[in-house]
mmCIF file of C-alpha atoms and ligand atoms in Angstrom:
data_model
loop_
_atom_site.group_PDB
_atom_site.id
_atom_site.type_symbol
_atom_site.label_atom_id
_atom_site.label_comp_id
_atom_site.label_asym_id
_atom_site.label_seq_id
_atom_site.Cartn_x
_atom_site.Cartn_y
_atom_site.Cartn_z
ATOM 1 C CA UNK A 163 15.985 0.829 20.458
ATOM 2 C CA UNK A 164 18.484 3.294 18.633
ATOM 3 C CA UNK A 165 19.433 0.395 15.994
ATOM 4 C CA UNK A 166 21.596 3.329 13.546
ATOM 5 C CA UNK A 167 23.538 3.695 16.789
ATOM 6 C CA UNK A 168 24.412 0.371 18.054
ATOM 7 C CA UNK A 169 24.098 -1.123 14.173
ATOM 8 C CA UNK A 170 25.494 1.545 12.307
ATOM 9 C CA UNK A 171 23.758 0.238 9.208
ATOM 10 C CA UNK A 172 21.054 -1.599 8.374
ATOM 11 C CA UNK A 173 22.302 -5.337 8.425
ATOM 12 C CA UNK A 174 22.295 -7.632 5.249
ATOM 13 C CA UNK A 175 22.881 -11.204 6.745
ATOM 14 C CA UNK A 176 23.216 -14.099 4.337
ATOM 15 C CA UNK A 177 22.602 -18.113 4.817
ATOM 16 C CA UNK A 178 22.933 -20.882 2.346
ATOM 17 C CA UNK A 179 19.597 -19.910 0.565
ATOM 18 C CA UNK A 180 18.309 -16.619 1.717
ATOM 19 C CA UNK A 181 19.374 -12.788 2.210
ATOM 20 C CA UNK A 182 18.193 -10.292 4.852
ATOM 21 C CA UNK A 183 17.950 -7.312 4.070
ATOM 22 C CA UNK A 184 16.051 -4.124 4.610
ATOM 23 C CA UNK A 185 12.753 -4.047 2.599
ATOM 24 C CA UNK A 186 13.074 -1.593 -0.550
ATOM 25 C CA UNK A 187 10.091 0.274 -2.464
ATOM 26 C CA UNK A 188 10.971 -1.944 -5.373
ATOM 27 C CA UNK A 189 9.459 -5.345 -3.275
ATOM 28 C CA UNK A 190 6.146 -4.024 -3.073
ATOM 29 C CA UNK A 191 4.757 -6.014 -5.776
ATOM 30 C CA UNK A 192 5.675 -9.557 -4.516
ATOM 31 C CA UNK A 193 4.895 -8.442 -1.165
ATOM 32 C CA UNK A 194 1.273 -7.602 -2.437
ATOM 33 C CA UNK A 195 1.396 -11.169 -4.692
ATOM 34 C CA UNK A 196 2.373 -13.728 -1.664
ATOM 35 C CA UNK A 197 0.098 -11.449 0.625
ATOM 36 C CA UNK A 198 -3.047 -12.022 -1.579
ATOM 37 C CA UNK A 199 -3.151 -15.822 -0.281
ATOM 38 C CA UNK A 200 -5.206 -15.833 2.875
ATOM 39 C CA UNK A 201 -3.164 -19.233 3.937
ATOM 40 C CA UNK A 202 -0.383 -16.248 4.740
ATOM 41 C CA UNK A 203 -2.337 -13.951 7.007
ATOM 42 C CA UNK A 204 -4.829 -16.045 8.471
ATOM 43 C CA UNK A 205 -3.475 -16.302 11.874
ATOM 44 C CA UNK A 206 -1.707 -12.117 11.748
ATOM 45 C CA UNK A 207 -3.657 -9.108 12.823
ATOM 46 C CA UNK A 208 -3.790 -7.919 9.260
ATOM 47 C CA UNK A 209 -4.749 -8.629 5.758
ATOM 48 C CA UNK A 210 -1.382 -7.843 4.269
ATOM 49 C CA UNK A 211 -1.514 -5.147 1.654
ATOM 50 C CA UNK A 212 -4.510 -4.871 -0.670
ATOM 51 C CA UNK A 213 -3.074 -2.794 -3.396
ATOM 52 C CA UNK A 214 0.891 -1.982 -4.504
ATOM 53 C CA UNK A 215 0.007 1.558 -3.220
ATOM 54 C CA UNK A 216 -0.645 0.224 0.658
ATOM 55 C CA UNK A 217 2.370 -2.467 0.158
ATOM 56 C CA UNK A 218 4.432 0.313 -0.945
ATOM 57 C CA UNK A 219 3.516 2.327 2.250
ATOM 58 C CA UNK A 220 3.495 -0.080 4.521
ATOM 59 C CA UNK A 221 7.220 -1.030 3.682
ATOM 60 C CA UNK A 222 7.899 2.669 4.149
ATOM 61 C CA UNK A 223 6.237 2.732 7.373
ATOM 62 C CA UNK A 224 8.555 -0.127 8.499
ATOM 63 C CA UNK A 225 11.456 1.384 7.290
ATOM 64 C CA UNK A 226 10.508 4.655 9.040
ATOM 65 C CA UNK A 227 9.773 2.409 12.148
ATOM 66 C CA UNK A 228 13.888 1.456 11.894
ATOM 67 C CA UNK A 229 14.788 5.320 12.127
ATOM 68 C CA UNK A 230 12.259 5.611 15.038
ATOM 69 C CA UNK A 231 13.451 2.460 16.732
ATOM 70 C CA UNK A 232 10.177 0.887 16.899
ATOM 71 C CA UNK A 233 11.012 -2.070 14.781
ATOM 72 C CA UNK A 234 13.691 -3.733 12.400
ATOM 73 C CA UNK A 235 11.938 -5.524 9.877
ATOM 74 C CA UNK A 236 14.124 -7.516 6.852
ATOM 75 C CA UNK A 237 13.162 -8.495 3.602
ATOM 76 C CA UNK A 238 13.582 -12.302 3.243
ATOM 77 C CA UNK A 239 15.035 -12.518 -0.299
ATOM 78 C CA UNK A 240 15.665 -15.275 -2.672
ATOM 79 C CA UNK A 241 19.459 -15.534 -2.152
ATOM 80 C CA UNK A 242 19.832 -15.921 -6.332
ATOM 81 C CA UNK A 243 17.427 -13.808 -7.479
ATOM 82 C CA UNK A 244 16.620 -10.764 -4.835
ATOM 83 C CA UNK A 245 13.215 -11.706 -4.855
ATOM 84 C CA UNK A 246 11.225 -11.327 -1.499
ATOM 85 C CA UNK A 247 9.099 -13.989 -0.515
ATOM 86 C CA UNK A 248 8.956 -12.891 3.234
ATOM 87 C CA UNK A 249 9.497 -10.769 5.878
ATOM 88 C CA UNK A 250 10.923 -11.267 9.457
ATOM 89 C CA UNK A 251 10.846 -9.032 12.292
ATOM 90 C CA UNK A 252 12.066 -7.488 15.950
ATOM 91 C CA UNK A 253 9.672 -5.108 17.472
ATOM 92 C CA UNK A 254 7.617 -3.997 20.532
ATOM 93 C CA UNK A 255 11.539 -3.219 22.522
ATOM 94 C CA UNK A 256 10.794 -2.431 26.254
ATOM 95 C CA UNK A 257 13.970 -2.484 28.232
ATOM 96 C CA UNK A 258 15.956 -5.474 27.174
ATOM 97 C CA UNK A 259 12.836 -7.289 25.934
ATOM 98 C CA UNK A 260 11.875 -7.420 22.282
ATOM 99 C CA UNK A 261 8.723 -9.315 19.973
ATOM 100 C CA UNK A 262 9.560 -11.431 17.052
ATOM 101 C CA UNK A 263 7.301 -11.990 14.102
ATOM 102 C CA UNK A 264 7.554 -13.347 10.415
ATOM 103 C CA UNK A 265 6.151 -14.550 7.428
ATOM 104 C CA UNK A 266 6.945 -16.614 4.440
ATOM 105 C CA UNK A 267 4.967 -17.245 1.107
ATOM 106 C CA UNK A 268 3.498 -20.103 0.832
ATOM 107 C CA UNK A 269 5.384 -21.275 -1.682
ATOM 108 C CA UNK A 270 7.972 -21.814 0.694
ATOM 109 C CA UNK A 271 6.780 -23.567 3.368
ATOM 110 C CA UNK A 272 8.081 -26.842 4.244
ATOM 111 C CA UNK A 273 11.850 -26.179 3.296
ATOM 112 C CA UNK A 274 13.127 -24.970 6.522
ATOM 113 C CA UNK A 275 13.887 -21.781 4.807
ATOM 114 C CA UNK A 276 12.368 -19.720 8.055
ATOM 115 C CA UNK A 277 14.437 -21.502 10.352
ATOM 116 C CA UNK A 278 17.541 -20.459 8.699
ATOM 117 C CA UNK A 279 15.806 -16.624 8.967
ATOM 118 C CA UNK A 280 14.982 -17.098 12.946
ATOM 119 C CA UNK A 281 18.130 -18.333 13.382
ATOM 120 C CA UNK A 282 20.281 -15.368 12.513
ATOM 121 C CA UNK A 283 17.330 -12.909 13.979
ATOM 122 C CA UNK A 284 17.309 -14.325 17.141
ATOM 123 C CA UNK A 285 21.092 -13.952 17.250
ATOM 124 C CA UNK A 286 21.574 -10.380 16.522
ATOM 125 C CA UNK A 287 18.682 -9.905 18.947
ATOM 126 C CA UNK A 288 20.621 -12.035 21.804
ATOM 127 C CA UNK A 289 24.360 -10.924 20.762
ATOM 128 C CA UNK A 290 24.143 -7.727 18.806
ATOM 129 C CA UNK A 291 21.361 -5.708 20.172
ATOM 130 C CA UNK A 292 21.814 -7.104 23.756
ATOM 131 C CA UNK A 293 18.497 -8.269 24.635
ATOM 132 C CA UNK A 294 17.874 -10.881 27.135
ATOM 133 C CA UNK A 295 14.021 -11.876 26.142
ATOM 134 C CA UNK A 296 12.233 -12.239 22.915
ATOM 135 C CA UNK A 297 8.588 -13.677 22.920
ATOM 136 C CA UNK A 298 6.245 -14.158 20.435
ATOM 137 C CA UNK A 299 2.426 -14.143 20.506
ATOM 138 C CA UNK A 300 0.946 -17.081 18.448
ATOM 139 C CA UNK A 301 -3.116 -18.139 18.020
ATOM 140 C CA UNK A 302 -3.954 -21.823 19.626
ATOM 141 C CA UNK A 303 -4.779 -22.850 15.489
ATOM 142 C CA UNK A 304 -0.912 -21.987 14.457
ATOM 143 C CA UNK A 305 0.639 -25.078 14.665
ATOM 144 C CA UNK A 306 3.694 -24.674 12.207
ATOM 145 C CA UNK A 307 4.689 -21.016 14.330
ATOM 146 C CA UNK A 308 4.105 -22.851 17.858
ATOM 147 C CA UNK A 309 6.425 -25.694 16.224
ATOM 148 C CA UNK A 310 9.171 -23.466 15.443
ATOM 149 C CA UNK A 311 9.137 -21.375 18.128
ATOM 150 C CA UNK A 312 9.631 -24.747 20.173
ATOM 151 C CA UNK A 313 12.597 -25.586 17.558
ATOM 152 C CA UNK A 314 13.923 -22.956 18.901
ATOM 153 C CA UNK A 315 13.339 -23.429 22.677
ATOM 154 C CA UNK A 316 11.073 -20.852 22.965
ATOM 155 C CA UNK A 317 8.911 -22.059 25.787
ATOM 156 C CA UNK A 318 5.362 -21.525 26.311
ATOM 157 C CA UNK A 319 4.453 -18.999 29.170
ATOM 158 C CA UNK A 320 1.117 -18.565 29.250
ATOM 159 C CA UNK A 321 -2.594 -18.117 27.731
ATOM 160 C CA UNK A 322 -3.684 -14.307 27.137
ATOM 161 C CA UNK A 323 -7.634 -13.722 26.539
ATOM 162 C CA UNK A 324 -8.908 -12.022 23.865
ATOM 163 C CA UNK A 325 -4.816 -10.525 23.509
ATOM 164 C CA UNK A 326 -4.645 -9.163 19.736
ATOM 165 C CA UNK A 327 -8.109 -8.141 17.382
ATOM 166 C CA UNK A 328 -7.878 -7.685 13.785
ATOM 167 C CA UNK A 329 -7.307 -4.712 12.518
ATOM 168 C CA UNK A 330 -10.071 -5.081 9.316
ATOM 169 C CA UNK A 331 -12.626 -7.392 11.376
ATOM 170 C CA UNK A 332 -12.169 -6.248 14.948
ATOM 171 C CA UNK A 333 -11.693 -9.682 15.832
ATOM 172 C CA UNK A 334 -10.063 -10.853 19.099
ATOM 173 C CA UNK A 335 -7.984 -13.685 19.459
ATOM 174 C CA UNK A 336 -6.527 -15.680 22.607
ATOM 175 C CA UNK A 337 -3.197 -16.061 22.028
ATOM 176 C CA UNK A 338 -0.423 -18.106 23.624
ATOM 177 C CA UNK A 339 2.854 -15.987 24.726
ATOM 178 C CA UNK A 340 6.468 -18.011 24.204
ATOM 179 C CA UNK A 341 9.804 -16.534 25.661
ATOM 180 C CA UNK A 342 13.226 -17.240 24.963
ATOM 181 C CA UNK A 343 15.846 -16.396 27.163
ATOM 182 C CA UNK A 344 19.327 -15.295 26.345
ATOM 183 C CA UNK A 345 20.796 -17.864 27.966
ATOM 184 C CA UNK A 346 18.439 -20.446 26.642
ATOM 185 C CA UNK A 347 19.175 -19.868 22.821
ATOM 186 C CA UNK A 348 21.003 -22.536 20.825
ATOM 187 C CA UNK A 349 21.791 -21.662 17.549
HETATM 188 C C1 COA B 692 5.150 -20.336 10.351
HETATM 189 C C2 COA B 692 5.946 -20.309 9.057
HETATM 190 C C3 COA B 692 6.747 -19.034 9.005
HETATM 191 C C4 COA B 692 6.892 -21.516 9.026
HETATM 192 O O1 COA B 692 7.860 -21.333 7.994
HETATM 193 P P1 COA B 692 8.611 -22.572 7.305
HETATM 194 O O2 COA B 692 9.742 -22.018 6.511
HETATM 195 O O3 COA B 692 7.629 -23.413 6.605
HETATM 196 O O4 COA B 692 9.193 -23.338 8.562
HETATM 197 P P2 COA B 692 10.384 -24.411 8.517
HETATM 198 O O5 COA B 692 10.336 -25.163 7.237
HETATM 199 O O6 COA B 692 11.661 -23.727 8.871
HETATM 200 O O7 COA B 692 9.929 -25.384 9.676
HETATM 201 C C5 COA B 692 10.565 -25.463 10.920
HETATM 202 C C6 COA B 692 9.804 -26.391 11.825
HETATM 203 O O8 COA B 692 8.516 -25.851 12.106
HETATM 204 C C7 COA B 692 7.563 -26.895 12.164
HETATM 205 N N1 COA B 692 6.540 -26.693 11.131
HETATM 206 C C8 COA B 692 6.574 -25.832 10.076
HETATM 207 N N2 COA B 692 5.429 -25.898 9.384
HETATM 208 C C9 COA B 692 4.658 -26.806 10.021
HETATM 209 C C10 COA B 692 3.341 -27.306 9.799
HETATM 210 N N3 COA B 692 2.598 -26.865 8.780
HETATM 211 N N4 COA B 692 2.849 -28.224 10.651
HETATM 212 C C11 COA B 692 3.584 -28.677 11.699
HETATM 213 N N5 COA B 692 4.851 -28.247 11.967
HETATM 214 C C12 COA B 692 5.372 -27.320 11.133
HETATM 215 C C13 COA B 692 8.321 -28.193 12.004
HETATM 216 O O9 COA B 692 8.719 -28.617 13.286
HETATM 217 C C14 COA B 692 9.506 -27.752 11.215
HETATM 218 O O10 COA B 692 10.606 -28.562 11.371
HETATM 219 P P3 COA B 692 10.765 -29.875 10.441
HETATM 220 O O11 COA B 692 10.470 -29.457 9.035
HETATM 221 O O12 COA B 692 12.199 -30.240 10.671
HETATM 222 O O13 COA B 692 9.784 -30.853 10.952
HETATM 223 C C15 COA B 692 5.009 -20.382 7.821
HETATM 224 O O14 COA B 692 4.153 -21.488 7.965
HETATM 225 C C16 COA B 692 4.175 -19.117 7.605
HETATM 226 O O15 COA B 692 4.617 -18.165 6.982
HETATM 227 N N6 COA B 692 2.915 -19.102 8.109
HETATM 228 C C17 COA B 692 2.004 -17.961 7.895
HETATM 229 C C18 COA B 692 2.402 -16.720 8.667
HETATM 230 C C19 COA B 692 2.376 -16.939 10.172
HETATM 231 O O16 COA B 692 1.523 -17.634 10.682
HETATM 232 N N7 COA B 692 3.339 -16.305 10.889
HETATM 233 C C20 COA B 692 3.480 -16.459 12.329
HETATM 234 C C21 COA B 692 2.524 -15.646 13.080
HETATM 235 S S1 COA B 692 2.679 -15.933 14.831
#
């Protein structure tokens, strides 16, 4: 996806509590400090960042990921204070098809702050970047992200074996794959 084309810049969208935003060296501390509680990754691919030096490159590689088109990936930032304590995410494009992934500190669970975030992603997925599918790949154990993926109609399409191993423990997972439709989306 050529998102400096079709976005011109990268987008900072604001709700009642939280600002999007595109991830800046300067978060690579907090992202390290709500990444070092395993109640975060437990169900990703990953570990998060170990040290400030691999949270500092991974937000790089992200934001080098946006210039390549491979995947838009926002800071989600403490409306008052700039403070990230999550990130959200469009990735994986194939024709007018796209992923969506995120993840909140756990501090923050609970207060329906990544609804407000899914929300406005899903929409400049659907009505700014055109696409007509987004799915998301969630473990049978992840009840809140099957939950809110239903929140938002996302329906569940089907049961993939051994679909996504760990990138530290070589791991694989069954996962179940949700869709939502253009059409289908209510804000
Ligand atoms: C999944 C996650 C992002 C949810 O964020 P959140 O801000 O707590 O979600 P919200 O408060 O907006 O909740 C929205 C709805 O999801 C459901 N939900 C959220 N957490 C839930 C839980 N622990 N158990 C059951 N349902 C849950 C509820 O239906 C909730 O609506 P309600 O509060 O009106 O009942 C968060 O738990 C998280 O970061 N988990 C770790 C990372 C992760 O697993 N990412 C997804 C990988 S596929």
């Amino acid at each position: 996806m050529n998102f400096t084309k079709i976005l011109k810049e990268f987008p900072v969208i604001e709700t009642e509590r939280i600002r999007l935003r595109q991830l800046k060296k300067e978060d690579a501390d907090e992202l390290l400090k709500y990444y070092s509680n395993e109640n975060v990754y437990r169900y990703l691919d990953w570990n998060g960042p170990e040290t400030s030096e691999k949270s500092y490159k991974v937000i790089d590689i992200w934001n080098k990921g946006y210039i390549s088109g491979w995947i838009i990936r926002f800071a989600i930032a403490d409306k008052l204070t700039d403070k990230i304590i999550g990130t959200i995410f469009l990735s994986e494009f194939e024709g007018k098809r796209a992923e969506i992934g995120y993840e909140l500190s756990e501090n923050y669970w609970r207060q329906g702050i990544m609804s407000e975030a899914i929300g406005r992603i899903l929409s400049l997925g659907f009505e700014r970047l055109g696409l007509t599918r987004i799915q998301a790949f969630v473990c049978e154990e992840n009840i809140a992200s099957k939950e809110i993926l239903k929140k938002f109609n996302f329906k569940e399409e089907g049961y993939l074996r051994q679909f996504e191993c760990h990138n530290v423990t070589g791991e694989c997972k069954d996962m179940y794959v949700y869709g939502l439709i253009n059409t289908e989306f209510k804000k």
